[in-house]
């Protein structure tokens, strides 16, 4: 029984080999200094675990290894992944059926990102693909206990340099809704609710009566892209729609409902001369309206369901006005000072 760390030049990898009970297990890390450090840390952690097991008289076993594809399948079974289906398919095809959950998944995820970049794909598209890998790794560690390390943290998603900043104005929204004919009432209402709640199209189409209560939409963790529950207030004029119409397109297959909403949206944007507007831009508009009403970035993060303030920071320029107002809200500490102290504070500094 033992653990060794060695460098394999032909693969440019640091390999940690663990042997016990006649079996051998290997874990690989990048052939860099950082990879060497991670390999040493992993080997030390495994050695501590083996020593503890030996001290307690336990037979030290290892968790059954699972494939990335198994992780994707369980994720899709347990969560609503509608908003990420477009990226899941290509990622599964790229990763293949034999990639094991662990550092092997991280390595192939990084390789996928590099190749997509070489092909000239937009950074936002690359990030969507990487997010699929991160999500499976995070669930495998935090919820399913399939792996022993938070490997999802090792995959990075740079901020897109080509990110669009399109925010439909209230005037645009009014014209868009007017352009959707009354015979498409559900499509029109879905677009209106998206504009005043920031809900994604997939989230809206997945709403059930149990998701609405007392003027609020209550999204469960398995209904959101981030995997976190979310509560979103609904304006008074839209509350009756949600109270009486959920689920939207009752009895209609999901793909048919998505196509109907997409067609209504595309026809409306063409009718008002805004062919580049996306349904997702309604979320940007919602964030803009929140910022203009004085809400802070933390509130916007929570209402939009962002994973962190870093994601919300794309709207940072919207909060500039409220930031400028902060100085005016600060107390004037000079006001209570005596006349001599006031003069002293205003006197120019003496230089030598």
PDB file of N, CA and C in Angstrom, residues 66-70 92-100 108:
ATOM      1  N   UNK A  66     -17.524   7.298 -11.705  1.00  0.00           N
ATOM      2  CA  UNK A  66     -18.629   7.498 -12.617  1.00  0.00           C
ATOM      3  C   UNK A  66     -18.145   8.273 -13.839  1.00  0.00           C
ATOM      4  N   UNK A  67     -18.880   8.138 -14.924  1.00  0.00           N
ATOM      5  CA  UNK A  67     -18.513   8.865 -16.138  1.00  0.00           C
ATOM      6  C   UNK A  67     -19.215  10.231 -16.168  1.00  0.00           C
ATOM      7  N   UNK A  68     -18.673  11.108 -16.978  1.00  0.00           N
ATOM      8  CA  UNK A  68     -19.292  12.421 -17.161  1.00  0.00           C
ATOM      9  C   UNK A  68     -20.706  12.249 -17.710  1.00  0.00           C
ATOM     10  N   UNK A  69     -20.889  11.312 -18.610  1.00  0.00           N
ATOM     11  CA  UNK A  69     -22.204  11.078 -19.202  1.00  0.00           C
ATOM     12  C   UNK A  69     -23.217  10.658 -18.134  1.00  0.00           C
ATOM     13  N   UNK A  70     -22.786   9.852 -17.156  1.00  0.00           N
ATOM     14  CA  UNK A  70     -23.679   9.484 -16.054  1.00  0.00           C
ATOM     15  C   UNK A  70     -24.088  10.729 -15.267  1.00  0.00           C
ATOM     16  N   UNK A  92     -21.887  16.969 -24.615  1.00  0.00           N
ATOM     17  CA  UNK A  92     -21.945  15.510 -24.456  1.00  0.00           C
ATOM     18  C   UNK A  92     -21.282  14.822 -25.635  1.00  0.00           C
ATOM     19  N   UNK A  93     -21.549  15.339 -26.843  1.00  0.00           N
ATOM     20  CA  UNK A  93     -20.937  14.751 -28.039  1.00  0.00           C
ATOM     21  C   UNK A  93     -19.420  14.886 -27.999  1.00  0.00           C
ATOM     22  N   UNK A  94     -18.926  16.042 -27.531  1.00  0.00           N
ATOM     23  CA  UNK A  94     -17.480  16.267 -27.477  1.00  0.00           C
ATOM     24  C   UNK A  94     -16.827  15.398 -26.401  1.00  0.00           C
ATOM     25  N   UNK A  95     -17.423  15.341 -25.222  1.00  0.00           N
ATOM     26  CA  UNK A  95     -16.812  14.616 -24.107  1.00  0.00           C
ATOM     27  C   UNK A  95     -16.810  13.107 -24.341  1.00  0.00           C
ATOM     28  N   UNK A  96     -17.853  12.603 -24.988  1.00  0.00           N
ATOM     29  CA  UNK A  96     -17.924  11.173 -25.257  1.00  0.00           C
ATOM     30  C   UNK A  96     -18.375  10.375 -24.045  1.00  0.00           C
ATOM     31  N   UNK A  97     -18.616   9.079 -24.219  1.00  0.00           N
ATOM     32  CA  UNK A  97     -19.183   8.249 -23.150  1.00  0.00           C
ATOM     33  C   UNK A  97     -18.176   7.732 -22.135  1.00  0.00           C
ATOM     34  N   UNK A  98     -16.879   7.864 -22.402  1.00  0.00           N
ATOM     35  CA  UNK A  98     -15.883   7.194 -21.565  1.00  0.00           C
ATOM     36  C   UNK A  98     -15.090   8.114 -20.647  1.00  0.00           C
ATOM     37  N   UNK A  99     -15.312   9.432 -20.729  1.00  0.00           N
ATOM     38  CA  UNK A  99     -14.568  10.349 -19.869  1.00  0.00           C
ATOM     39  C   UNK A  99     -15.062  10.204 -18.436  1.00  0.00           C
ATOM     40  N   UNK A 100     -14.127   9.945 -17.510  1.00  0.00           N
ATOM     41  CA  UNK A 100     -14.493   9.723 -16.117  1.00  0.00           C
ATOM     42  C   UNK A 100     -14.607  11.057 -15.375  1.00  0.00           C
ATOM     43  N   UNK A 108     -10.427  17.677 -20.230  1.00  0.00           N
ATOM     44  CA  UNK A 108     -11.113  17.677 -21.520  1.00  0.00           C
ATOM     45  C   UNK A 108     -11.984  18.912 -21.666  1.00  0.00           C
TER      46      UNK A 108
END
